[in-house]
mmCIF file of C-alpha atoms in Angstrom:
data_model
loop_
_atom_site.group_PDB
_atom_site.id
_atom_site.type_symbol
_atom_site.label_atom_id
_atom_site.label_comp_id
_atom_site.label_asym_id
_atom_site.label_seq_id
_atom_site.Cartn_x
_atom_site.Cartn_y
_atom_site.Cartn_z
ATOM 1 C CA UNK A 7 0.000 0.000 0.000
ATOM 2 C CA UNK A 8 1.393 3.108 -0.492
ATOM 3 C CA UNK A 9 2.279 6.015 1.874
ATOM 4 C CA UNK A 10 0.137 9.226 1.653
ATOM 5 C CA UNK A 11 1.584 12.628 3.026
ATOM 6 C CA UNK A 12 0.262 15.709 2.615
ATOM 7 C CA UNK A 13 2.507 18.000 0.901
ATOM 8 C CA UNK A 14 0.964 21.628 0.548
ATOM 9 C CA UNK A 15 -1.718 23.455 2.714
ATOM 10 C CA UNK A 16 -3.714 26.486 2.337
ATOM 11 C CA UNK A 17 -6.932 28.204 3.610
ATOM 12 C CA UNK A 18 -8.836 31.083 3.121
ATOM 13 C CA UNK A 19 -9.000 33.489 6.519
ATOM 14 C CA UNK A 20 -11.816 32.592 8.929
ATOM 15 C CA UNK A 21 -14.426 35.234 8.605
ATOM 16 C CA UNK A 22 -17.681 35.907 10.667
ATOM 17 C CA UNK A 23 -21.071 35.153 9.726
ATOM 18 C CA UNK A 24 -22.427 38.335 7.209
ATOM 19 C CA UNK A 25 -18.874 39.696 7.420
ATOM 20 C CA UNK A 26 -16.227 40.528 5.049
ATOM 21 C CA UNK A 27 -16.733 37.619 3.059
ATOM 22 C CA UNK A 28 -20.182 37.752 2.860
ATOM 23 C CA UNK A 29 -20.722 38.091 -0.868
ATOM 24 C CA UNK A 30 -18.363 36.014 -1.539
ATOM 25 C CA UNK A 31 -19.727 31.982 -2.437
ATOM 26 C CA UNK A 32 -17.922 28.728 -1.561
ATOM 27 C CA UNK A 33 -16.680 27.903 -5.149
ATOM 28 C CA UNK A 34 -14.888 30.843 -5.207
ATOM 29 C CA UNK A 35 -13.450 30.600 -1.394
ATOM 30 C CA UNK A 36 -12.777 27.151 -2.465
ATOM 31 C CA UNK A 37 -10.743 28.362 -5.683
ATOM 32 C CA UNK A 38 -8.292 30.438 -3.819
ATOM 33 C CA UNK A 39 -7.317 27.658 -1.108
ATOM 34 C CA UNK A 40 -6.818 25.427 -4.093
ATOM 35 C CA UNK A 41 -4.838 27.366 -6.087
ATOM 36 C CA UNK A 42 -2.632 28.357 -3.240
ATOM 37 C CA UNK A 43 -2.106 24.953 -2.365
ATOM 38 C CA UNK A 44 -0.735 23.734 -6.117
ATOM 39 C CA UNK A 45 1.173 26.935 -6.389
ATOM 40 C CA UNK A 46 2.411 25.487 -2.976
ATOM 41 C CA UNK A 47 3.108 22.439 -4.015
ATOM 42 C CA UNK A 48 5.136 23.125 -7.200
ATOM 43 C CA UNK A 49 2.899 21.365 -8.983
ATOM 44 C CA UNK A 50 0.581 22.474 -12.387
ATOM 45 C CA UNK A 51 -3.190 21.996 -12.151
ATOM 46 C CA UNK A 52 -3.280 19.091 -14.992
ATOM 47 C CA UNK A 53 -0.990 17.237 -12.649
ATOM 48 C CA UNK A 54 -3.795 16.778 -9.827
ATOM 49 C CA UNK A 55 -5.581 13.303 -10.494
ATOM 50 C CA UNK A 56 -9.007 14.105 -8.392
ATOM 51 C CA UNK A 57 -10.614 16.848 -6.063
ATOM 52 C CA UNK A 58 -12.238 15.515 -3.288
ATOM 53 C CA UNK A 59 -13.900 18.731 -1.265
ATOM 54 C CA UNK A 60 -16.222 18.587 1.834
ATOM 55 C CA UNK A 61 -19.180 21.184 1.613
ATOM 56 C CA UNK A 62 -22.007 20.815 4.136
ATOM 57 C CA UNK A 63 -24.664 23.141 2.655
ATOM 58 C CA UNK A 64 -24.994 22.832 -0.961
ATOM 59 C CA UNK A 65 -28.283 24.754 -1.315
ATOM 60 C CA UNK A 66 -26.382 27.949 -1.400
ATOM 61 C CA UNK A 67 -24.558 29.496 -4.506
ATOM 62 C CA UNK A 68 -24.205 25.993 -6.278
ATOM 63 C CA UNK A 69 -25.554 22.745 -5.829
ATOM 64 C CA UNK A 70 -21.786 21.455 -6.794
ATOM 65 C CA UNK A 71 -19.233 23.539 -5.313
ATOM 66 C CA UNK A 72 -16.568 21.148 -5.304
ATOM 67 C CA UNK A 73 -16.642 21.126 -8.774
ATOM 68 C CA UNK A 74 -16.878 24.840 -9.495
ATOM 69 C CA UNK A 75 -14.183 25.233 -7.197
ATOM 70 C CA UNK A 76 -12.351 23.255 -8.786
ATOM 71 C CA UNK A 77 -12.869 24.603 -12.409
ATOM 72 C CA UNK A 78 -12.056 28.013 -11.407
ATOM 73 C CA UNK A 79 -8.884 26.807 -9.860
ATOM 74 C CA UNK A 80 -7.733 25.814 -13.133
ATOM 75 C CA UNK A 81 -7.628 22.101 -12.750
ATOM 76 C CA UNK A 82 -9.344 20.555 -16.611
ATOM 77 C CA UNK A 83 -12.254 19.615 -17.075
ATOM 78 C CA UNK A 84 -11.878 16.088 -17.111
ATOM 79 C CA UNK A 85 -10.347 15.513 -13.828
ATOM 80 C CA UNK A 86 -12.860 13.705 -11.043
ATOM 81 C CA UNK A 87 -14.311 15.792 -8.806
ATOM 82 C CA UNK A 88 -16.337 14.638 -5.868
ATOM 83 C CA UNK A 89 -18.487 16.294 -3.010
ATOM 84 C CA UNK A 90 -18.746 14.964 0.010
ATOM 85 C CA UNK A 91 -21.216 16.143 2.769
ATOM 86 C CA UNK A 92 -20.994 14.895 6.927
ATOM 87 C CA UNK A 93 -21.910 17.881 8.149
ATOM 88 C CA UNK A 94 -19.020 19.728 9.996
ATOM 89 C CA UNK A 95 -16.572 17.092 9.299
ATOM 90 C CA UNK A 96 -17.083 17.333 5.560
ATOM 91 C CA UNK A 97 -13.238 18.996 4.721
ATOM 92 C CA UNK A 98 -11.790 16.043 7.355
ATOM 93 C CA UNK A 99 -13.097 12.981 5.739
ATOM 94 C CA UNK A 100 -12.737 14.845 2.339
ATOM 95 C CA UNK A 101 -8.992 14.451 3.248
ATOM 96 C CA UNK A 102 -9.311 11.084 4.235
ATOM 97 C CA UNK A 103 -10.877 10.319 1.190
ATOM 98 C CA UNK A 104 -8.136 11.262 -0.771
ATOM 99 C CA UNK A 105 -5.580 9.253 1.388
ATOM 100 C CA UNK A 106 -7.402 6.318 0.675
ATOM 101 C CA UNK A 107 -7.142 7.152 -3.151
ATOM 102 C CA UNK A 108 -3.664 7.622 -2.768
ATOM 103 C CA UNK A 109 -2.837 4.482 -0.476
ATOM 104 C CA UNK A 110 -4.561 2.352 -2.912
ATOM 105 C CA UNK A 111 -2.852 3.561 -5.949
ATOM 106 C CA UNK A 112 -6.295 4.805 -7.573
ATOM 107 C CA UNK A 113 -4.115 8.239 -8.204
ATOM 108 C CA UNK A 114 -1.200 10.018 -7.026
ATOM 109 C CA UNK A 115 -1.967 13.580 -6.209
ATOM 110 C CA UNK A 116 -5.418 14.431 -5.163
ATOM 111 C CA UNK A 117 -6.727 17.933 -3.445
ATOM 112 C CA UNK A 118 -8.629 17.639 -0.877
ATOM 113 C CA UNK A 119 -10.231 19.750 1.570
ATOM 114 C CA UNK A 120 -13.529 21.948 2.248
ATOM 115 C CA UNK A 121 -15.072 25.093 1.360
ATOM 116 C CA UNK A 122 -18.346 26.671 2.965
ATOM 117 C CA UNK A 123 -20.041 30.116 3.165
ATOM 118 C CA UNK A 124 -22.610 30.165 5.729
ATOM 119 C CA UNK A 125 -23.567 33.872 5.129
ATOM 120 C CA UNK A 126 -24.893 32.717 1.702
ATOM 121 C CA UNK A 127 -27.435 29.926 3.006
ATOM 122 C CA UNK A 128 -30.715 30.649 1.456
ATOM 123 C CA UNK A 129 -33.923 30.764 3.482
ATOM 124 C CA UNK A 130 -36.853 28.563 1.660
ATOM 125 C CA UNK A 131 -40.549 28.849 1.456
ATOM 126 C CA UNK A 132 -42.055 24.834 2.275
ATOM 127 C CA UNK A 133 -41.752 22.839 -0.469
ATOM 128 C CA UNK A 134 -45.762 22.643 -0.778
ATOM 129 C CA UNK A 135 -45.784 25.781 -2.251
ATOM 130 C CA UNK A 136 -43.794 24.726 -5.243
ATOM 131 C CA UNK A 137 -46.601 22.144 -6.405
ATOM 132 C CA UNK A 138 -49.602 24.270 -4.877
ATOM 133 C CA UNK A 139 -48.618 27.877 -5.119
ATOM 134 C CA UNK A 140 -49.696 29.923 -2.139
ATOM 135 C CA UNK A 141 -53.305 30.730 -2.627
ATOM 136 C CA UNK A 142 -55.100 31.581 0.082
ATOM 137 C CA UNK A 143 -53.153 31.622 2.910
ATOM 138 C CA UNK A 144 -49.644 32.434 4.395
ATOM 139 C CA UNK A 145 -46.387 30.698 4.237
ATOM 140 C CA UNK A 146 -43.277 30.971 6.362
ATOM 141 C CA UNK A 147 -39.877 31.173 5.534
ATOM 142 C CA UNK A 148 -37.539 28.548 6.822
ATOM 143 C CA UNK A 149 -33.983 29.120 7.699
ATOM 144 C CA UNK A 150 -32.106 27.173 5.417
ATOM 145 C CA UNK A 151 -29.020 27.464 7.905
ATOM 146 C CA UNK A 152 -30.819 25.916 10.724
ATOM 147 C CA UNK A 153 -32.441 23.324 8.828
ATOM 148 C CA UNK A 154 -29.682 22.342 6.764
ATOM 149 C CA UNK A 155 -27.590 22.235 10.393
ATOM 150 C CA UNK A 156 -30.235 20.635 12.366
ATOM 151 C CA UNK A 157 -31.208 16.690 12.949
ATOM 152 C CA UNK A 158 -34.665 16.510 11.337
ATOM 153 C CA UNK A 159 -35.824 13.831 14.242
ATOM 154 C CA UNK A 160 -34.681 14.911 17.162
ATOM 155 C CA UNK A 161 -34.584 19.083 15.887
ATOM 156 C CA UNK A 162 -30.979 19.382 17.772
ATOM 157 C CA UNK A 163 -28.634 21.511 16.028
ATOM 158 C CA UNK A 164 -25.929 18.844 14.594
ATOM 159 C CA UNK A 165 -23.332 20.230 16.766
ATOM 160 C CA UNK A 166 -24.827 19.552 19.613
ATOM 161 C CA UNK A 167 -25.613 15.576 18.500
#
C-alpha cells in the first residue's frame, strides 16, 4: 500500500457570519485555497488526479461547489471531482478520502479539503408551495441554515448531536 503525506496546505482566513466575506460563495473561497495549495506544491493543475472537497450546505450558490471550485482553480475539465457532505466534518473525511485514493494507488496527487459560506445559506418557502402555489393563505420562511444544520428527528442543532 502506499504512503500518503500531505505535501501543501492552504486556507482562506476565517471570517464571521455576514462579514467581510459575505458576498463572496464557496466555489470561489474554495478556488483560492486550491490554487494556493498547487502553487504550494510546485505542482501544475493538470498534474492533480481528483478533487475531493467537503461542503455541508450545498443549497447555497451551487448545488456542486466542489466542482466549481475546482474549475475556477484551473484544474481541466476532465479531472474527477467529488463532493462529500458529513456535516461539519465534511473537509476532514474529504482528506481522508483522498488518502485512501492515494494508499490504494487509484491516483497520485489528489486535493482535498472543504469550502463553505454560511452567510450565503438561502432561506426557503415549504416545499408545498412549489406544487400548490400559495393561494389563500400564508407561508413561512424557513432558515435554510438551521435546517440544513439541524437533525430533522430529534430538531438538535448537529453540533450539539
Amino acid at each position: 500500500m502506499n504512503d500518503a503525506v500531505i505535501v501543501s496546505g492552504a486556507r482562506t482566513p476565517v471570517g464571521r457570519f455576514g462579514g467581510a466575506f459575505k458576498d463572496v460563495g464557496a466555489p470561489e473561497l474554495g478556488s483560492i485555497a486550491i490554487k494556493a495549495a498547487i502553487e504550494r506544491a510546485g505542482i501544475s493543475p493538470d498534474m492533480v488526479d481528483e478533487v475531493v472537497l467537503g461542503n455541508a450546505i450545498q443549497a447555497a450558490e451551487a448545488g456542486y461547489a466542489a466542482r466549481l471550485a475546482s474549475l475556477k482553480a484551473g484544474i481541466p475539465h476532465d479531472t474527477p471531482t467529488i463532493a462529500v457532505n458529513r456535516q461539519c466534518s465534511s473537509g476532514l473525511e474529504a482528506i481522508n478520502m483522498a488518502a485512501q485514493l492515494v494508499r490504494t494507488g487509484e491516483a497520485d496527487i489528489v486535493v482535498a479539503g472543504g469550502t463553505e459560506n454560511m452567510s450565503q445559506v438561502p432561506y426557503f418557502i415549504e416545499y408545498k408551495a412549489r406544487f400548490d402555489g400559495l393561494r389563500m393563505g400564508n407561508s413561512q420562511l424557513v432558515d435554510g441554515l438551521t435546517e440544513g444544520l439541524g437533525c430533522p428527528v430529534n430538531r438538535y442543532h448537529m453540533g450539539v448531536t
